[in-house]
Amino acid sequence: MQFREHQLKNGLHIIAECNPDAYSTGLGFFVDAGSRDETEENSGVSHFLEHMLFKGTAKRNAWEVNRDLDAMGSQSNAMTNQERTIYYAAVLPEFQDSMLELLSDLMRPALREEDFEVEKEVILEEIQSGDDQPPFGGNEKAMELYFGDHPLGRRILGTPESIEALKVEQMRDYFALRYSPQNVTLAAAGAVDFDALVERAEEYCGHWSAFPTSRNIDPTTTNRGVHMLVKDQSTQEYVLLFSDGPAADDEDRMAARVMATILGDDSGSRYYWELIDTGLAEYAEVGCYEYQGIGMVARFLCCAPEETAANLERMRTIEAALQRDGVTAEELRQAQNKICSHVALGSERPMNRLFALGVNWLQRKQYRTVRETVEGYTAVQISNITDVLQKYPLDQTLTMAVGPLEHLPS
């Protein structure tokens, strides 16, 4: 595989991992635009805008967009989170140019007011649907409480109030600022004709006007405490525990992920043997979330309400032992094998490599081969995990419980 890179005069980065042996081509526009780039007044606009890109352009209406995606037999979609919005597709190699033309067209949406008002109802339905499903908006509420006034605490979908009040002019202003080519990366993976990709990108995207843009990544202090979100109709209790972790550019992030696998992978972890294999909980897992300037280690528990207090105590006991005694060589080796297998097996699909390529570039302006990633995890030592646990202690948490319980034991 070969990594190629080019930048158009208007600032648009083009990167590709070219694999002549691949049978498909992954293409995507990765935009540095997410809920942390919003204000209270336009909260939810990044995700709303993601929807609007599929409502049509100056050349295509929404039906024609879907027709052209289907005509290529593509697997395509889009997603928005706190820091980025991604529009992507996987196609047969002979459709590289056609898909690039379509995605490039979508990136200059019409943003018609009539489409905006119709799609607003879809967004409001999506917010309502999320609040009706477990954990009933608990994750969004926990993020708000954990990050306080920091923009990472803003809800990706926005609130019913912010979406109701949003005007199409606000979306157009946000689009002009965040979708500047200097803030966008075109990534490709798999069977890629890079020279043709650059030539066509120049034709389709070279006329995009560039605007200066920036993001506030100042460090912040996160919050602690115990919070309850009572949902009488819930038959399960959902508990989220957030504590600080390595940021996206922190060299400790790989050691943190190995630690998380040992503590709370969905099979073979310490949580698993204590809580899942014994039937005490439906799930008990750990995830690392890395943002620019700050990171978070999140633990998730779901169990019968009457088991919640005892299960939380079991988790605290496990975490205290981990903090005090560290991990064993056998646990380290098993976790490294799990992660490296996951990385290697996933890399066999160009679509998966597309995400690894694009996200890594947005976060670190860096290219890492599969081998370099595997070697990074393999290099993690027990002492690295001990250091991570000292820097980011697991007992400094914000706890959010969602379910029928009205309080948790201290």
Protein backbone atom coordinates (compact mmCIF):
# COMPACT_ATOMS: atom_id res chain seq x y z
CA MET A 1 0.00 0.00 0.00
CA GLN A 2 1.16 3.50 -0.77
CA PHE A 3 0.23 6.76 0.97
CA ARG A 4 -0.28 9.76 -1.31
CA GLU A 5 -1.01 13.37 -0.37
CA HIS A 6 -1.84 16.56 -2.24
CA GLN A 7 -3.28 19.96 -1.35
CA LEU A 8 -5.29 22.13 -3.73
CA LYS A 9 -4.59 25.86 -3.92
CA ASN A 10 -7.77 26.61 -1.95
CA GLY A 11 -6.48 24.49 0.97
CA LEU A 12 -8.41 21.23 0.44
CA HIS A 13 -6.27 18.30 1.54
CA ILE A 14 -6.42 15.10 -0.52
CA ILE A 15 -5.00 11.94 1.05
CA ALA A 16 -5.16 8.32 -0.03
CA GLU A 17 -3.94 4.90 0.92
CA CYS A 18 -3.67 3.16 -2.44
CA ASN A 19 -3.91 -0.62 -2.51
CA PRO A 20 -3.69 -2.09 -6.04
CA ASP A 21 -4.91 -5.46 -4.75
CA ALA A 22 -8.18 -4.09 -3.30
CA TYR A 23 -11.53 -4.84 -4.94
CA SER A 24 -13.32 -1.66 -3.84
CA THR A 25 -12.74 2.06 -3.35
CA GLY A 26 -13.65 4.05 -0.26
CA LEU A 27 -14.15 7.80 -0.65
CA GLY A 28 -15.11 10.39 1.93
CA PHE A 29 -15.11 14.06 2.82
CA PHE A 30 -14.01 14.59 6.43
CA VAL A 31 -15.07 17.98 7.77
CA ASP A 32 -13.75 19.58 10.97
CA ALA A 33 -17.24 20.53 12.07
CA GLY A 34 -19.10 19.11 15.05
CA SER A 35 -21.15 20.05 18.07
CA ARG A 36 -18.11 21.58 19.84
CA ASP A 37 -17.96 24.19 17.06
CA GLU A 38 -21.49 25.39 17.74
CA THR A 39 -22.98 28.02 20.04
CA GLU A 40 -26.00 27.88 22.29
CA GLU A 41 -27.93 29.64 19.53
CA ASN A 42 -27.12 27.15 16.75
CA SER A 43 -26.78 23.98 18.84
CA GLY A 44 -27.43 20.95 16.63
CA VAL A 45 -26.67 22.72 13.35
CA SER A 46 -23.74 20.39 12.41
CA HIS A 47 -25.95 17.30 12.48
CA PHE A 48 -28.89 19.13 10.88
CA LEU A 49 -26.57 20.30 8.09
CA GLU A 50 -25.44 16.70 7.54
CA HIS A 51 -29.08 15.84 6.76
CA MET A 52 -29.47 18.85 4.47
CA LEU A 53 -26.59 17.80 2.23
CA PHE A 54 -28.75 14.93 1.00
CA LYS A 55 -31.73 17.21 0.27
CA GLY A 56 -30.28 18.44 -2.99
CA THR A 57 -27.89 20.78 -4.75
CA ALA A 58 -28.05 23.20 -7.66
CA LYS A 59 -27.70 20.17 -9.99
CA ARG A 60 -29.71 17.47 -8.19
CA ASN A 61 -32.82 17.19 -6.07
CA ALA A 62 -33.06 14.69 -3.19
CA TRP A 63 -34.57 11.97 -5.40
CA GLU A 64 -31.74 12.32 -7.93
CA VAL A 65 -29.14 12.13 -5.17
CA ASN A 66 -30.56 8.80 -4.01
CA ARG A 67 -31.00 7.58 -7.58
CA ASP A 68 -27.35 8.23 -8.39
CA LEU A 69 -26.12 6.60 -5.17
CA ASP A 70 -28.19 3.50 -5.96
CA ALA A 71 -27.12 3.43 -9.61
CA MET A 72 -23.53 2.84 -8.53
CA GLY A 73 -24.50 0.15 -6.04
CA SER A 74 -22.73 2.18 -3.40
CA GLN A 75 -22.67 1.71 0.33
CA SER A 76 -22.90 5.27 1.57
CA ASN A 77 -23.86 7.29 4.58
CA ALA A 78 -22.86 10.23 6.79
CA MET A 79 -22.26 10.80 10.48
CA THR A 80 -21.73 13.67 12.89
CA ASN A 81 -20.11 13.73 16.32
CA GLN A 82 -18.55 16.31 18.62
CA GLU A 83 -15.61 17.12 16.33
CA ARG A 84 -16.32 16.05 12.77
CA THR A 85 -18.88 15.35 10.06
CA ILE A 86 -18.11 12.63 7.53
CA TYR A 87 -19.74 11.88 4.17
CA TYR A 88 -18.57 8.58 2.74
CA ALA A 89 -19.19 5.82 0.23
CA ALA A 90 -17.70 2.54 -0.94
CA VAL A 91 -17.97 1.65 -4.61
CA LEU A 92 -16.41 -0.55 -7.25
CA PRO A 93 -13.18 1.04 -8.55
CA GLU A 94 -14.73 1.93 -11.92
CA PHE A 95 -17.09 4.33 -10.09
CA GLN A 96 -14.32 6.36 -8.42
CA ASP A 97 -14.86 9.41 -10.61
CA SER A 98 -18.67 9.19 -10.59
CA MET A 99 -18.78 8.94 -6.80
CA LEU A 100 -16.27 11.76 -6.37
CA GLU A 101 -18.41 13.97 -8.60
CA LEU A 102 -21.54 13.12 -6.59
CA LEU A 103 -19.95 13.61 -3.16
CA SER A 104 -18.34 16.88 -4.32
CA ASP A 105 -21.72 18.09 -5.52
CA LEU A 106 -23.32 17.20 -2.18
CA MET A 107 -20.65 19.26 -0.43
CA ARG A 108 -22.13 22.40 -2.02
CA PRO A 109 -25.80 21.98 -0.96
CA ALA A 110 -28.64 24.20 -2.05
CA LEU A 111 -29.88 24.69 1.55
CA ARG A 112 -33.34 25.62 0.32
CA GLU A 113 -35.66 27.01 3.00
CA GLU A 114 -38.53 24.68 2.07
CA ASP A 115 -36.25 21.64 2.49
CA PHE A 116 -34.92 23.11 5.74
CA GLU A 117 -38.39 23.38 7.28
CA VAL A 118 -39.34 19.82 6.26
CA GLU A 119 -36.08 18.34 7.56
CA LYS A 120 -36.45 20.25 10.83
CA GLU A 121 -39.40 17.98 11.65
CA VAL A 122 -37.22 14.93 10.95
CA ILE A 123 -34.57 16.21 13.36
CA LEU A 124 -37.16 16.89 16.07
CA GLU A 125 -38.49 13.35 15.63
CA GLU A 126 -34.94 12.00 15.95
CA ILE A 127 -34.43 13.91 19.21
CA GLN A 128 -37.72 12.61 20.57
CA SER A 129 -36.87 9.06 19.51
CA GLY A 130 -33.54 9.22 21.35
CA ASP A 131 -35.21 10.40 24.53
CA ASP A 132 -37.67 7.48 24.32
CA GLN A 133 -35.00 4.78 24.04
CA PRO A 134 -32.55 3.54 26.67
CA PRO A 135 -30.66 5.14 28.18
CA PHE A 136 -33.27 7.87 27.58
CA GLY A 137 -30.89 10.72 26.77
CA GLY A 138 -28.68 9.82 29.72
CA ASN A 139 -25.46 9.99 27.71
CA GLU A 140 -26.22 13.50 26.44
CA LYS A 141 -27.17 14.68 29.93
CA ALA A 142 -24.01 13.16 31.41
CA MET A 143 -21.85 14.89 28.78
CA GLU A 144 -23.49 18.24 29.63
CA LEU A 145 -22.82 17.77 33.32
CA TYR A 146 -19.29 16.42 32.85
CA PHE A 147 -18.05 19.18 30.53
CA GLY A 148 -20.13 21.99 32.04
CA ASP A 149 -19.80 25.17 29.93
CA HIS A 150 -17.22 23.60 27.60
CA PRO A 151 -18.63 23.13 24.06
CA LEU A 152 -17.88 19.38 24.16
CA GLY A 153 -20.89 19.17 26.45
CA ARG A 154 -23.29 20.34 23.72
CA ARG A 155 -25.74 17.80 22.37
CA ILE A 156 -24.95 16.53 18.88
CA LEU A 157 -28.63 16.63 17.86
CA GLY A 158 -29.22 19.93 19.67
CA THR A 159 -32.29 20.44 21.83
CA PRO A 160 -35.91 20.78 20.74
CA GLU A 161 -35.68 24.47 21.64
CA SER A 162 -32.46 25.13 19.66
CA ILE A 163 -33.72 23.26 16.58
CA GLU A 164 -37.15 24.94 16.70
CA ALA A 165 -35.48 28.37 16.84
CA LEU A 166 -32.82 27.67 14.19
CA LYS A 167 -33.12 29.68 10.96
CA VAL A 168 -31.84 28.63 7.57
CA GLU A 169 -29.70 31.78 7.46
CA GLN A 170 -27.85 30.57 10.57
CA MET A 171 -27.17 27.26 8.84
CA ARG A 172 -25.89 29.02 5.72
CA ASP A 173 -23.55 31.15 7.85
CA TYR A 174 -22.29 28.07 9.69
CA PHE A 175 -21.76 26.22 6.41
CA ALA A 176 -19.72 29.08 4.94
CA LEU A 177 -17.47 29.10 7.99
CA ARG A 178 -16.95 25.40 8.76
CA TYR A 179 -17.08 23.95 5.23
CA SER A 180 -14.24 26.09 3.97
CA PRO A 181 -11.89 23.82 1.93
CA GLN A 182 -9.17 24.58 4.46
CA ASN A 183 -11.34 22.73 6.97
CA VAL A 184 -12.09 19.71 4.77
CA THR A 185 -10.09 16.61 3.85
CA LEU A 186 -10.89 14.35 0.92
CA ALA A 187 -9.75 10.84 1.81
CA ALA A 188 -9.65 7.67 -0.28
CA ALA A 189 -8.64 4.08 0.44
CA GLY A 190 -8.42 0.81 -1.45
CA ALA A 191 -8.26 0.64 -5.23
CA VAL A 192 -7.52 4.32 -5.82
CA ASP A 193 -6.22 6.01 -8.97
CA PHE A 194 -4.63 8.91 -7.08
CA ASP A 195 -3.56 11.00 -10.07
CA ALA A 196 -7.08 10.84 -11.47
CA LEU A 197 -8.48 11.61 -8.01
CA VAL A 198 -6.42 14.80 -7.75
CA GLU A 199 -7.24 15.85 -11.30
CA ARG A 200 -10.97 15.42 -10.77
CA ALA A 201 -10.91 16.97 -7.30
CA GLU A 202 -9.34 20.05 -8.87
CA GLU A 203 -12.20 20.16 -11.36
CA TYR A 204 -14.99 19.53 -8.83
CA CYS A 205 -13.63 21.30 -5.72
CA GLY A 206 -10.92 23.70 -6.89
CA HIS A 207 -13.40 26.59 -7.23
CA TRP A 208 -14.64 26.34 -3.62
CA SER A 209 -14.03 29.65 -1.84
CA ALA A 210 -11.72 29.48 1.16
CA PHE A 211 -12.42 31.15 4.51
CA PRO A 212 -10.18 31.20 7.60
CA THR A 213 -11.52 28.97 10.36
CA SER A 214 -10.41 27.83 13.78
CA ARG A 215 -11.47 25.76 16.80
CA ASN A 216 -11.02 26.48 20.49
CA ILE A 217 -9.12 23.55 22.02
CA ASP A 218 -8.19 25.20 25.30
CA PRO A 219 -8.01 22.72 28.23
CA THR A 220 -10.92 22.63 30.64
CA THR A 221 -11.78 21.29 34.06
CA THR A 222 -14.37 18.52 34.11
CA ASN A 223 -16.98 18.00 36.79
CA ARG A 224 -17.65 15.22 39.33
CA GLY A 225 -20.67 14.11 41.36
CA VAL A 226 -23.65 11.76 41.26
CA HIS A 227 -26.74 12.59 39.24
CA MET A 228 -30.06 10.77 38.82
CA LEU A 229 -32.38 10.78 35.83
CA VAL A 230 -35.49 8.96 37.02
CA LYS A 231 -37.38 6.97 34.39
CA ASP A 232 -40.19 5.05 36.07
CA GLN A 233 -41.05 3.05 32.96
CA SER A 234 -37.55 1.63 32.57
CA THR A 235 -37.09 -1.99 33.65
CA GLN A 236 -33.29 -1.65 33.79
CA GLU A 237 -30.95 0.79 35.50
CA TYR A 238 -28.30 2.38 33.26
CA VAL A 239 -25.23 3.90 34.90
CA LEU A 240 -22.58 5.99 33.14
CA LEU A 241 -19.30 6.84 34.85
CA PHE A 242 -17.03 9.43 33.19
CA SER A 243 -13.45 10.23 34.20
CA ASP A 244 -10.56 12.01 32.47
CA GLY A 245 -8.40 10.22 29.91
CA PRO A 246 -5.73 10.95 27.28
CA ALA A 247 -6.51 13.47 24.52
CA ALA A 248 -6.27 12.72 20.80
CA ASP A 249 -2.63 13.83 20.58
CA ASP A 250 -1.56 12.21 23.87
CA GLU A 251 1.02 9.43 23.52
CA ASP A 252 -0.71 7.64 26.43
CA ARG A 253 -3.83 6.95 24.38
CA MET A 254 -2.73 3.47 23.24
CA ALA A 255 -1.88 2.39 26.78
CA ALA A 256 -5.28 3.72 27.90
CA ARG A 257 -7.07 1.63 25.27
CA VAL A 258 -5.17 -1.49 26.36
CA MET A 259 -6.12 -0.74 29.97
CA ALA A 260 -9.77 -0.31 28.93
CA THR A 261 -9.71 -3.68 27.14
CA ILE A 262 -8.36 -5.42 30.24
CA LEU A 263 -10.88 -3.72 32.50
CA GLY A 264 -14.06 -3.69 30.43
CA ASP A 265 -13.95 -5.41 27.05
CA ASP A 266 -17.21 -7.16 26.15
CA SER A 267 -15.52 -10.55 26.58
CA GLY A 268 -12.72 -11.87 28.74
CA SER A 269 -12.20 -8.66 30.74
CA ARG A 270 -12.29 -8.16 34.52
CA TYR A 271 -15.79 -6.70 34.35
CA TYR A 272 -16.87 -9.56 32.09
CA TRP A 273 -15.84 -12.37 34.43
CA GLU A 274 -17.24 -10.63 37.51
CA LEU A 275 -20.49 -9.18 36.15
CA ILE A 276 -21.47 -10.64 32.76
CA ASP A 277 -20.39 -14.27 32.91
CA THR A 278 -22.10 -14.51 36.30
CA GLY A 279 -25.35 -13.04 34.99
CA LEU A 280 -25.27 -10.07 37.37
CA ALA A 281 -25.46 -7.44 34.61
CA GLU A 282 -26.58 -7.16 31.00
CA TYR A 283 -23.43 -5.25 30.10
CA ALA A 284 -20.48 -3.59 31.84
CA GLU A 285 -17.98 -2.05 29.47
CA VAL A 286 -15.28 0.62 29.13
CA GLY A 287 -14.55 2.98 26.24
CA CYS A 288 -11.90 5.64 25.61
CA TYR A 289 -13.00 8.86 23.89
CA GLU A 290 -10.26 11.14 22.56
CA TYR A 291 -10.93 14.73 21.61
CA GLN A 292 -8.62 17.59 20.71
CA GLY A 293 -7.25 18.91 24.00
CA ILE A 294 -9.00 16.48 26.34
CA GLY A 295 -9.99 12.81 26.66
CA MET A 296 -12.45 10.73 28.64
CA VAL A 297 -12.68 7.18 29.97
CA ALA A 298 -16.33 6.08 30.13
CA ARG A 299 -17.74 3.04 31.92
CA PHE A 300 -21.22 1.76 31.21
CA LEU A 301 -23.35 -0.54 33.38
CA CYS A 302 -26.80 -1.94 32.65
CA CYS A 303 -28.48 -4.28 35.13
CA ALA A 304 -31.61 -4.93 37.16
CA PRO A 305 -32.34 -1.96 39.47
CA GLU A 306 -32.04 -4.10 42.58
CA GLU A 307 -28.54 -5.22 41.55
CA THR A 308 -27.24 -1.72 40.81
CA ALA A 309 -25.73 -0.84 44.17
CA ALA A 310 -23.96 -4.18 44.55
CA ASN A 311 -22.71 -4.12 40.96
CA LEU A 312 -21.31 -0.61 41.35
CA GLU A 313 -19.52 -1.77 44.47
CA ARG A 314 -18.08 -4.72 42.53
CA MET A 315 -16.87 -2.34 39.81
CA ARG A 316 -15.25 -0.06 42.39
CA THR A 317 -13.49 -3.06 43.96
CA ILE A 318 -12.19 -4.18 40.54
CA GLU A 319 -11.04 -0.66 39.67
CA ALA A 320 -9.34 -0.18 43.05
CA ALA A 321 -7.41 -3.42 42.53
CA LEU A 322 -6.41 -2.31 39.05
CA GLN A 323 -5.31 1.07 40.35
CA ARG A 324 -3.36 -0.51 43.24
CA ASP A 325 -1.84 -3.63 41.64
CA GLY A 326 -1.79 -2.83 37.92
CA VAL A 327 -2.20 -5.52 35.26
CA THR A 328 -0.54 -8.88 34.76
CA ALA A 329 1.68 -9.87 31.84
CA GLU A 330 -0.95 -12.39 30.71
CA GLU A 331 -3.69 -9.74 30.71
CA LEU A 332 -1.48 -7.35 28.77
CA ARG A 333 -0.63 -9.96 26.13
CA GLN A 334 -4.28 -10.99 25.72
CA ALA A 335 -5.47 -7.39 25.35
CA GLN A 336 -2.74 -6.58 22.83
CA ASN A 337 -3.67 -9.65 20.77
CA LYS A 338 -7.35 -8.65 20.81
CA ILE A 339 -6.67 -5.08 19.72
CA CYS A 340 -4.08 -5.97 17.09
CA SER A 341 -6.35 -8.67 15.62
CA HIS A 342 -9.20 -6.17 15.48
CA VAL A 343 -6.99 -3.60 13.73
CA ALA A 344 -5.56 -6.11 11.24
CA LEU A 345 -8.85 -7.82 10.40
CA GLY A 346 -10.66 -4.50 10.05
CA SER A 347 -7.97 -3.14 7.73
CA GLU A 348 -8.90 -5.69 5.08
CA ARG A 349 -11.88 -3.53 4.12
CA PRO A 350 -11.07 -0.25 2.31
CA MET A 351 -14.05 1.41 4.06
CA ASN A 352 -12.50 0.72 7.47
CA ARG A 353 -9.12 2.03 6.33
CA LEU A 354 -10.89 5.13 4.99
CA PHE A 355 -12.10 6.00 8.50
CA ALA A 356 -8.75 5.26 10.12
CA LEU A 357 -7.02 7.38 7.50
CA GLY A 358 -9.41 10.32 7.59
CA VAL A 359 -9.93 10.56 11.34
CA ASN A 360 -6.21 10.24 12.06
CA TRP A 361 -5.51 13.02 9.58
CA LEU A 362 -8.12 15.34 11.10
CA GLN A 363 -6.92 14.72 14.64
CA ARG A 364 -3.16 14.59 14.15
CA LYS A 365 -2.32 15.43 10.50
CA GLN A 366 -0.53 12.12 10.49
CA TYR A 367 -0.55 8.91 8.45
CA ARG A 368 -0.06 5.57 10.22
CA THR A 369 0.17 2.25 8.46
CA VAL A 370 -1.57 -0.81 9.84
CA ARG A 371 1.84 -2.17 10.85
CA GLU A 372 2.72 1.06 12.73
CA THR A 373 -0.59 0.92 14.57
CA VAL A 374 -0.09 -2.73 15.54
CA GLU A 375 3.49 -2.01 16.62
CA GLY A 376 2.25 0.89 18.74
CA TYR A 377 -0.09 -1.35 20.71
CA THR A 378 2.46 -4.15 20.93
CA ALA A 379 4.98 -1.69 22.43
CA VAL A 380 2.72 -0.88 25.41
CA GLN A 381 4.33 -2.07 28.65
CA ILE A 382 2.81 -2.73 32.08
CA SER A 383 4.55 0.41 33.32
CA ASN A 384 2.76 2.49 30.65
CA ILE A 385 -0.63 1.32 31.97
CA THR A 386 0.46 2.06 35.54
CA ASP A 387 1.39 5.59 34.43
CA VAL A 388 -1.99 6.07 32.75
CA LEU A 389 -3.84 4.97 35.88
CA GLN A 390 -1.81 7.43 37.97
CA LYS A 391 -2.44 10.31 35.57
CA TYR A 392 -6.11 9.50 35.09
CA PRO A 393 -7.45 7.84 38.26
CA LEU A 394 -10.70 5.95 37.80
CA ASP A 395 -12.17 7.04 41.13
CA GLN A 396 -12.49 10.69 40.01
CA THR A 397 -15.80 10.28 38.24
CA LEU A 398 -19.07 11.84 37.29
CA THR A 399 -21.83 9.28 37.73
CA MET A 400 -25.15 9.44 35.92
CA ALA A 401 -27.83 6.83 36.71
CA VAL A 402 -30.87 6.50 34.48
CA GLY A 403 -33.79 4.28 35.42
CA PRO A 404 -36.39 3.72 38.14
CA LEU A 405 -34.01 4.30 41.08
CA GLU A 406 -34.31 7.67 42.84
CA HIS A 407 -30.88 7.54 44.48
CA LEU A 408 -27.64 5.57 44.59
CA PRO A 409 -25.62 4.66 47.67
CA SER A 410 -22.70 7.01 48.29
